[in-house]
CSV table of C-alpha atoms and ligand atoms in Angstrom, one decimal:
chain,number,residue,atom,x,y,z
A,268,UNK,CA,-0.1,0.0,0.0
A,269,UNK,CA,1.3,3.4,-0.8
A,270,UNK,CA,2.7,5.1,2.3
A,271,UNK,CA,0.8,8.3,1.2
A,272,UNK,CA,-2.4,6.5,2.1
A,273,UNK,CA,-1.1,5.8,5.5
A,274,UNK,CA,-0.1,9.1,7.0
A,275,UNK,CA,-1.8,10.5,9.8
A,276,UNK,CA,-0.8,14.0,8.8
A,277,UNK,CA,-0.2,15.8,5.5
A,278,UNK,CA,3.5,15.1,5.1
A,279,UNK,CA,4.1,17.8,2.5
A,280,UNK,CA,6.0,17.6,-0.7
A,281,UNK,CA,6.8,14.1,-2.1
A,282,UNK,CA,10.3,14.9,-2.5
A,283,UNK,CA,12.7,16.7,0.1
A,284,UNK,CA,15.6,18.4,-1.9
A,285,UNK,CA,18.6,19.1,0.2
A,286,UNK,CA,21.3,20.9,-2.0
A,287,UNK,CA,24.8,19.2,-1.6
A,288,UNK,CA,27.8,21.0,-1.0
A,289,UNK,CA,31.3,19.8,-1.0
A,290,UNK,CA,33.5,17.4,-3.1
A,291,UNK,CA,33.3,13.8,-4.3
A,292,UNK,CA,36.5,12.7,-3.3
A,293,UNK,CA,38.7,9.8,-5.0
A,294,UNK,CA,41.9,8.5,-3.6
A,295,UNK,CA,44.3,6.4,-5.5
A,296,UNK,CA,45.9,4.7,-2.4
A,297,UNK,CA,44.4,1.4,-1.9
A,298,UNK,CA,46.6,0.1,0.4
A,299,UNK,CA,47.3,2.0,3.5
A,300,UNK,CA,44.2,1.3,5.8
A,301,UNK,CA,44.0,1.6,9.2
A,302,UNK,CA,44.0,-1.8,11.0
A,303,UNK,CA,41.0,-1.0,13.3
A,304,UNK,CA,39.1,0.4,10.6
A,305,UNK,CA,39.6,-2.6,8.1
A,306,UNK,CA,38.7,-4.9,11.0
A,307,UNK,CA,35.5,-3.1,11.4
A,308,UNK,CA,35.0,-3.1,7.7
A,309,UNK,CA,35.2,-6.9,7.9
A,310,UNK,CA,33.0,-7.2,10.6
A,311,UNK,CA,30.6,-5.1,8.8
A,312,UNK,CA,30.5,-7.5,6.0
A,313,UNK,CA,30.7,-10.6,8.2
A,314,UNK,CA,27.6,-9.5,10.2
A,315,UNK,CA,25.3,-8.6,7.2
A,316,UNK,CA,21.9,-10.1,7.6
A,317,UNK,CA,18.1,-10.3,5.9
A,318,UNK,CA,15.5,-8.5,7.5
A,319,UNK,CA,13.1,-10.8,5.6
A,320,UNK,CA,14.6,-14.0,7.1
A,321,UNK,CA,15.9,-12.9,10.7
A,322,UNK,CA,12.7,-11.5,11.7
A,323,UNK,CA,9.7,-13.3,12.5
A,324,UNK,CA,6.9,-11.5,10.6
A,325,UNK,CA,4.3,-14.0,11.1
A,326,UNK,CA,4.0,-12.9,14.7
A,327,UNK,CA,0.8,-10.8,15.1
A,328,UNK,CA,0.8,-7.3,16.4
A,329,UNK,CA,-2.3,-5.3,17.8
A,330,UNK,CA,-1.8,-1.9,16.6
A,331,UNK,CA,-3.5,-0.5,19.5
A,332,UNK,CA,-1.0,-2.2,21.9
A,333,UNK,CA,2.0,-2.7,19.5
A,334,UNK,CA,4.6,-2.2,22.7
A,335,UNK,CA,2.8,-3.5,25.4
A,336,UNK,CA,3.1,0.1,27.1
A,337,UNK,CA,1.7,0.5,30.5
A,338,UNK,CA,-0.7,3.0,31.3
A,339,UNK,CA,1.3,5.1,33.4
A,340,UNK,CA,3.7,5.3,31.1
A,341,UNK,CA,1.4,7.3,28.6
A,342,UNK,CA,1.9,11.2,28.6
A,343,UNK,CA,-2.0,11.7,29.0
A,344,UNK,CA,-2.1,9.5,32.0
A,345,UNK,CA,-3.3,11.2,35.0
A,346,UNK,CA,-4.7,14.1,33.0
A,347,UNK,CA,-8.4,15.0,32.8
A,348,UNK,CA,-8.1,13.9,29.0
A,349,UNK,CA,-7.0,10.5,30.0
A,350,UNK,CA,-10.0,10.2,32.2
A,351,UNK,CA,-12.5,11.2,29.8
A,352,UNK,CA,-11.1,8.8,27.1
A,353,UNK,CA,-12.7,5.2,26.2
A,354,UNK,CA,-10.8,2.0,26.2
A,355,UNK,CA,-11.1,2.4,22.4
A,356,UNK,CA,-9.8,5.9,22.4
A,357,UNK,CA,-7.0,5.0,24.6
A,358,UNK,CA,-5.9,2.3,22.2
A,359,UNK,CA,-6.1,4.8,19.2
A,360,UNK,CA,-3.8,6.9,21.1
A,361,UNK,CA,-1.1,4.1,21.8
A,362,UNK,CA,-1.3,3.3,18.1
A,363,UNK,CA,-0.7,7.1,17.2
A,364,UNK,CA,2.4,7.0,19.4
A,365,UNK,CA,3.7,3.8,18.3
A,366,UNK,CA,3.3,5.4,14.8
A,367,UNK,CA,5.0,8.6,15.6
A,368,UNK,CA,7.7,6.9,17.3
A,369,UNK,CA,8.7,4.2,14.7
A,370,UNK,CA,8.1,6.7,11.7
A,371,UNK,CA,10.9,8.8,13.4
A,372,UNK,CA,13.0,5.8,13.4
A,373,UNK,CA,12.2,5.2,9.6
A,374,UNK,CA,12.8,8.7,8.6
A,375,UNK,CA,16.0,8.9,10.6
A,376,UNK,CA,17.2,5.4,9.2
A,377,UNK,CA,16.6,6.9,5.5
A,378,UNK,CA,18.7,9.9,6.7
A,379,UNK,CA,21.4,7.7,8.1
A,380,UNK,CA,21.5,5.7,4.9
A,381,UNK,CA,21.9,8.9,2.8
A,382,UNK,CA,24.8,10.3,5.3
A,383,UNK,CA,26.4,6.8,5.2
A,384,UNK,CA,26.3,7.3,1.4
A,385,UNK,CA,27.6,10.9,1.6
A,386,UNK,CA,30.4,9.5,3.8
A,387,UNK,CA,31.6,7.3,0.8
A,388,UNK,CA,31.5,9.9,-1.2
A,389,UNK,CA,33.4,12.7,0.4
A,390,UNK,CA,35.8,11.3,3.0
A,391,UNK,CA,39.2,11.1,1.9
A,392,UNK,CA,40.7,7.5,3.0
A,393,UNK,CA,39.7,4.3,1.2
A,394,UNK,CA,39.4,2.3,4.6
A,395,UNK,CA,36.3,4.6,5.5
A,396,UNK,CA,35.0,4.6,2.3
A,397,UNK,CA,34.8,0.9,2.7
A,398,UNK,CA,33.5,0.8,6.1
A,399,UNK,CA,30.9,3.4,5.2
A,400,UNK,CA,29.6,1.2,2.3
A,401,UNK,CA,28.8,-1.3,4.6
A,402,UNK,CA,27.1,1.0,6.9
A,403,UNK,CA,24.9,2.2,4.1
A,404,UNK,CA,23.7,-1.2,3.5
A,405,UNK,CA,22.9,-1.7,7.2
A,406,UNK,CA,20.9,1.6,7.0
A,407,UNK,CA,19.2,0.4,4.1
A,408,UNK,CA,18.1,-2.8,5.8
A,409,UNK,CA,16.8,-0.5,8.9
A,410,UNK,CA,14.8,1.5,6.8
A,411,UNK,CA,13.1,-1.5,5.0
A,412,UNK,CA,12.1,-3.1,8.2
A,413,UNK,CA,10.8,0.0,10.1
A,414,UNK,CA,8.7,0.5,6.8
A,415,UNK,CA,7.7,-2.8,6.8
A,416,UNK,CA,6.9,-3.0,10.6
A,417,UNK,CA,4.5,0.4,10.0
A,418,UNK,CA,2.8,-0.8,6.8
A,419,UNK,CA,2.0,-4.3,7.9
A,420,UNK,CA,1.7,-4.0,11.8
A,421,UNK,CA,1.0,-0.7,12.7
A,422,UNK,CA,-1.1,0.9,9.5
A,423,UNK,CA,-0.2,4.3,10.0
A,424,UNK,CA,2.8,6.6,9.3
A,425,UNK,CA,3.4,9.9,10.8
A,426,UNK,CA,5.6,12.7,8.8
A,427,UNK,CA,9.2,13.5,9.9
A,428,UNK,CA,9.3,15.6,12.9
A,429,UNK,CA,10.4,19.2,12.0
A,430,UNK,CA,13.2,19.2,14.4
A,431,UNK,CA,14.6,16.3,13.3
A,432,UNK,CA,14.3,17.2,9.7
A,433,UNK,CA,16.1,20.8,10.6
A,434,UNK,CA,18.7,18.5,12.1
A,435,UNK,CA,19.1,16.3,9.3
A,436,UNK,CA,19.3,19.2,6.8
A,437,UNK,CA,22.0,21.0,8.9
A,438,UNK,CA,23.9,17.9,8.8
A,439,UNK,CA,23.7,17.4,4.9
A,440,UNK,CA,24.0,21.0,3.8
A,441,UNK,CA,27.4,21.3,5.5
A,442,UNK,CA,30.3,20.9,2.9
A,443,UNK,CA,32.7,19.7,5.8
A,444,UNK,CA,33.2,16.1,5.4
A,445,UNK,CA,33.2,15.4,9.1
A,446,UNK,CA,29.6,16.9,9.6
A,447,UNK,CA,27.8,14.0,8.6
A,448,UNK,CA,29.7,12.1,10.9
A,449,UNK,CA,29.0,14.4,13.8
A,450,UNK,CA,25.5,15.2,13.1
A,451,UNK,CA,24.2,11.7,12.1
A,452,UNK,CA,27.0,9.3,13.7
A,453,UNK,CA,27.2,11.0,17.0
A,454,UNK,CA,24.1,12.9,17.5
A,455,UNK,CA,21.2,11.5,15.7
A,456,UNK,CA,22.5,7.8,16.1
A,457,UNK,CA,23.2,8.7,19.7
A,458,UNK,CA,19.8,9.8,20.0
A,459,UNK,CA,18.3,6.8,18.2
A,460,UNK,CA,20.0,4.3,20.3
A,461,UNK,CA,18.8,5.7,23.4
A,462,UNK,CA,15.2,5.5,22.3
A,463,UNK,CA,15.8,2.0,20.5
A,464,UNK,CA,17.3,0.6,23.9
A,465,UNK,CA,14.6,2.1,26.1
A,466,UNK,CA,11.7,0.2,23.9
A,467,UNK,CA,14.0,-3.0,23.5
A,468,UNK,CA,14.4,-3.2,27.2
A,469,UNK,CA,10.7,-2.3,28.0
A,470,UNK,CA,8.6,-3.8,25.3
A,471,UNK,CA,6.7,-7.0,26.2
A,472,UNK,CA,6.0,-7.6,22.5
A,473,UNK,CA,8.3,-9.9,20.8
A,474,UNK,CA,8.5,-8.4,17.2
A,475,UNK,CA,9.5,-5.0,18.1
A,476,UNK,CA,11.9,-6.5,20.5
A,477,UNK,CA,13.6,-8.7,17.6
A,478,UNK,CA,13.6,-5.6,15.3
A,479,UNK,CA,15.3,-3.1,17.8
A,480,UNK,CA,17.7,-5.7,19.4
A,481,UNK,CA,18.9,-6.7,15.8
A,482,UNK,CA,19.3,-2.9,14.5
A,483,UNK,CA,21.0,-2.1,17.7
A,484,UNK,CA,23.4,-4.9,17.0
A,485,UNK,CA,24.5,-2.8,13.7
A,486,UNK,CA,24.4,0.4,15.4
A,487,UNK,CA,27.1,-0.4,17.9
A,488,UNK,CA,29.6,-0.8,14.7
A,489,UNK,CA,28.2,2.6,13.3
A,490,UNK,CA,29.0,4.5,16.5
A,491,UNK,CA,32.3,2.8,16.8
A,492,UNK,CA,33.3,3.9,13.3
A,493,UNK,CA,32.3,7.5,13.9
A,494,UNK,CA,34.4,7.6,17.0
A,495,UNK,CA,37.5,6.3,15.4
A,496,UNK,CA,37.3,8.5,12.3
A,497,UNK,CA,36.6,11.5,14.3
A,498,UNK,CA,39.1,10.9,16.9
A,499,UNK,CA,42.0,10.7,14.4
A,500,UNK,CA,40.7,14.0,12.4
A,501,UNK,CA,39.9,16.2,15.6
A,502,UNK,CA,43.6,15.7,16.7
A,503,UNK,CA,44.7,17.7,13.5
A,504,UNK,CA,42.0,20.7,13.8
A,505,UNK,CA,42.5,24.0,15.2
A,506,UNK,CA,41.2,25.1,18.7
A,507,UNK,CA,38.8,27.5,16.6
A,508,UNK,CA,37.8,24.8,14.2
A,509,UNK,CA,37.0,22.3,17.6
A,510,UNK,CA,34.9,25.1,19.0
A,511,UNK,CA,32.7,25.4,15.8
A,512,UNK,CA,31.9,21.5,16.1
A,513,UNK,CA,31.0,21.9,19.7
A,514,UNK,CA,28.7,24.9,19.0
A,515,UNK,CA,26.9,22.4,16.6
A,516,UNK,CA,26.8,19.8,18.9
A,517,UNK,CA,25.4,22.1,21.9
A,518,UNK,CA,22.7,23.3,19.5
A,519,UNK,CA,21.8,19.8,18.2
A,520,UNK,CA,21.7,18.5,21.8
A,521,UNK,CA,19.1,21.1,22.7
A,522,UNK,CA,17.1,20.7,20.0
A,523,UNK,CA,16.8,17.1,20.6
A,524,UNK,CA,16.3,17.2,24.4
A,525,UNK,CA,13.6,19.8,23.6
A,526,UNK,CA,11.7,19.0,20.7
A,527,UNK,CA,11.3,15.6,20.3
A,528,UNK,CA,8.6,14.5,22.1
A,529,UNK,CA,5.7,13.4,20.0
A,530,UNK,CA,3.5,16.8,20.7
A,531,UNK,CA,2.2,16.2,17.2
A,532,UNK,CA,0.2,13.2,18.6
A,533,UNK,CA,-1.5,14.9,21.2
A,534,UNK,CA,-2.5,17.8,18.8
A,535,UNK,CA,-4.3,15.1,16.6
A,536,UNK,CA,-6.4,14.2,19.8
A,537,UNK,CA,-7.6,17.9,19.9
A,538,UNK,CA,-5.2,19.1,22.7
A,539,UNK,CA,-4.1,22.8,22.2
A,540,UNK,CA,-0.1,22.7,21.2
A,541,UNK,CA,0.9,24.8,24.1
A,542,UNK,CA,-0.9,22.5,26.5
A,543,UNK,CA,0.3,19.2,24.8
A,544,UNK,CA,3.7,20.6,25.3
A,545,UNK,CA,3.2,21.0,29.1
A,546,UNK,CA,1.6,17.6,29.2
A,547,UNK,CA,4.5,15.9,27.3
A,548,UNK,CA,7.2,17.8,29.6
A,549,UNK,CA,5.7,16.3,32.6
A,550,UNK,CA,5.6,12.8,31.6
A,551,UNK,CA,7.7,10.4,33.4
A,552,UNK,CA,8.6,8.7,30.2
A,553,UNK,CA,10.2,12.0,28.8
A,554,UNK,CA,12.1,12.5,32.0
A,555,UNK,CA,13.5,8.8,31.9
A,556,UNK,CA,14.3,9.0,28.2
A,557,UNK,CA,16.0,12.6,28.8
A,558,UNK,CA,18.5,11.0,31.0
A,559,UNK,CA,19.1,8.0,28.8
A,560,UNK,CA,19.6,10.1,25.7
A,561,UNK,CA,22.5,11.3,26.7
A,562,UNK,CA,24.2,8.1,27.9
A,563,UNK,CA,25.6,7.6,24.4
A,564,UNK,CA,26.1,11.2,23.4
A,565,UNK,CA,28.1,12.6,26.1
A,566,UNK,CA,30.9,10.0,26.4
A,567,UNK,CA,31.3,9.8,22.8
A,568,UNK,CA,31.8,13.5,22.3
A,569,UNK,CA,34.2,13.4,25.2
A,570,UNK,CA,36.0,10.5,23.4
A,571,UNK,CA,36.6,12.2,20.1
A,572,UNK,CA,38.0,15.2,21.6
A,573,UNK,CA,35.1,17.8,21.7
A,574,UNK,CA,35.5,18.6,25.4
A,575,UNK,CA,35.9,22.3,25.6
A,576,UNK,CA,34.7,24.7,28.4
A,577,UNK,CA,31.4,25.8,26.2
A,578,UNK,CA,30.6,22.2,25.9
A,579,UNK,CA,31.4,21.1,29.5
A,580,UNK,CA,29.3,24.1,30.9
A,581,UNK,CA,26.2,23.2,28.5
A,582,UNK,CA,26.1,19.6,29.9
A,583,UNK,CA,26.7,20.8,33.4
A,584,UNK,CA,23.5,23.0,32.8
A,585,UNK,CA,21.6,19.9,31.1
A,586,UNK,CA,22.6,17.8,34.3
A,587,UNK,CA,24.5,15.2,32.2
A,588,UNK,CA,28.0,16.2,32.5
A,589,UNK,CA,29.2,13.1,34.7
A,590,UNK,CA,27.7,10.7,32.0
A,591,UNK,CA,31.1,11.6,30.1
A,592,UNK,CA,32.9,9.2,32.3
A,593,UNK,CA,30.3,6.1,31.1
A,594,UNK,CA,31.8,3.2,29.5
A,595,UNK,CA,30.6,3.3,25.7
A,596,UNK,CA,32.5,0.0,25.0
A,597,UNK,CA,30.6,-1.6,27.6
A,598,UNK,CA,27.3,-0.3,26.4
A,599,UNK,CA,28.1,-1.4,22.8
A,600,UNK,CA,29.1,-4.9,23.7
A,601,UNK,CA,25.9,-5.3,25.7
A,602,UNK,CA,23.9,-4.2,22.5
A,603,UNK,CA,25.7,-7.0,20.8
A,604,UNK,CA,25.1,-9.6,23.3
A,605,UNK,CA,21.4,-9.0,23.6
A,606,UNK,CA,21.0,-9.6,19.9
A,607,UNK,CA,23.0,-12.8,20.2
A,608,UNK,CA,21.4,-14.3,23.1
A,609,UNK,CA,18.1,-13.4,21.5
A,610,UNK,CA,19.0,-15.4,18.4
A,611,UNK,CA,20.3,-18.2,20.6
A,612,UNK,CA,16.9,-18.2,22.6
A,613,UNK,CA,14.8,-18.1,19.5
A,614,UNK,CA,16.9,-21.1,18.0
A,615,UNK,CA,16.5,-23.2,21.1
A,616,UNK,CA,12.7,-22.7,20.9
A,617,UNK,CA,12.7,-23.6,17.2
A,618,UNK,CA,14.9,-26.6,17.8
A,619,UNK,CA,12.4,-27.8,20.7
A,620,UNK,CA,9.6,-27.5,18.5
A,621,UNK,CA,11.2,-29.2,15.7
A,622,UNK,CA,12.3,-32.2,18.0
A,623,UNK,CA,8.6,-32.2,19.4
A,624,UNK,CA,6.9,-32.2,15.9
A,625,UNK,CA,9.2,-35.2,14.8
A,626,UNK,CA,8.4,-36.7,17.8
A,627,UNK,CA,4.8,-36.5,17.2
A,628,UNK,CA,5.0,-37.8,13.5
A,629,UNK,CA,7.0,-40.7,14.6
A,630,UNK,CA,4.2,-41.5,17.2
A,631,UNK,CA,1.6,-41.1,14.8
A,632,UNK,CA,3.3,-43.3,12.4
A,633,UNK,CA,3.8,-45.7,15.0
A,634,UNK,CA,0.1,-46.1,15.8
A,635,UNK,CA,-0.7,-46.9,11.9
A,636,UNK,CA,-0.8,-50.7,11.0
B,1064,FE2,FE1,20.5,2.4,11.5
B,1065,FE2,FE1,23.2,3.5,12.2
């Protein structure tokens, strides 16, 4: 079904065109790759998978309870609006929220695919081009999977959030080759990982859990790549150049913290914008999300060498400064482990079912003359 038939709100022009600036770069040196980057490229190739096969699409999803979100976690819970809603309307609200959330994932993944392709084009070194080509494929798979989930299981799509779109635009319009890394790999992916992780670890439903666990397994590589490439490059920049990057990070962090919270959904339920903003602001889910949101971004920014006084001050102001010391490697290793464990569990169940079926067939066979 055309996505245009599923949009909850008018998505505007069918094509969004961001004018490209900067050069496409060729290099004639094919053999001086950095070992760690080439190892990551190898891993990227080894760990390719097919979302049509690895994910159990036969699992049924109730669009009005797609994630098993408890009542108390809904932004409207405890307000007079919630009290007035029937069970059916509450289900509808859940459906809109799930659709809004996964639609932002979908649009973000398209952005990630485009940024990864841009990096292939513009980054000067062959090892980074190679790696980023595998990431482009990863991101295509992610967009494909989120798209399928929304089309087949939720049946509703939300347009891209204005602020996410603005950040994507800023990231892509910039002619400096490191900006797609910084905007996409560090900021947007950092945000996405926090949101994916929160749903992966709280949902009671198997299908979204599989999707998020497997997508996060790939994202762990993407973050590692961004860190490696930027850490090397930022050591060569002047103070002034580093401060510019820090400004970009600060602005992006404020934007994502304050502006990505699904106010559009509440507006669709007849709640005026100002009030919808206040309600979202008070929600416990948002408070928790905000703390988690920075768990991936702050240590990464510190690690790549953007840790000037302005940035430190901004993070102190947001109450997330001490997250700079959290262990990013550990978080990433956990993301990989969770996906592998899920595979192992699912495989064990399938094996048990297979053995049971064979056993039954033998029994039935034995009963016949
Ligand atoms: Fe992705
Ligand atoms: Fe990614």
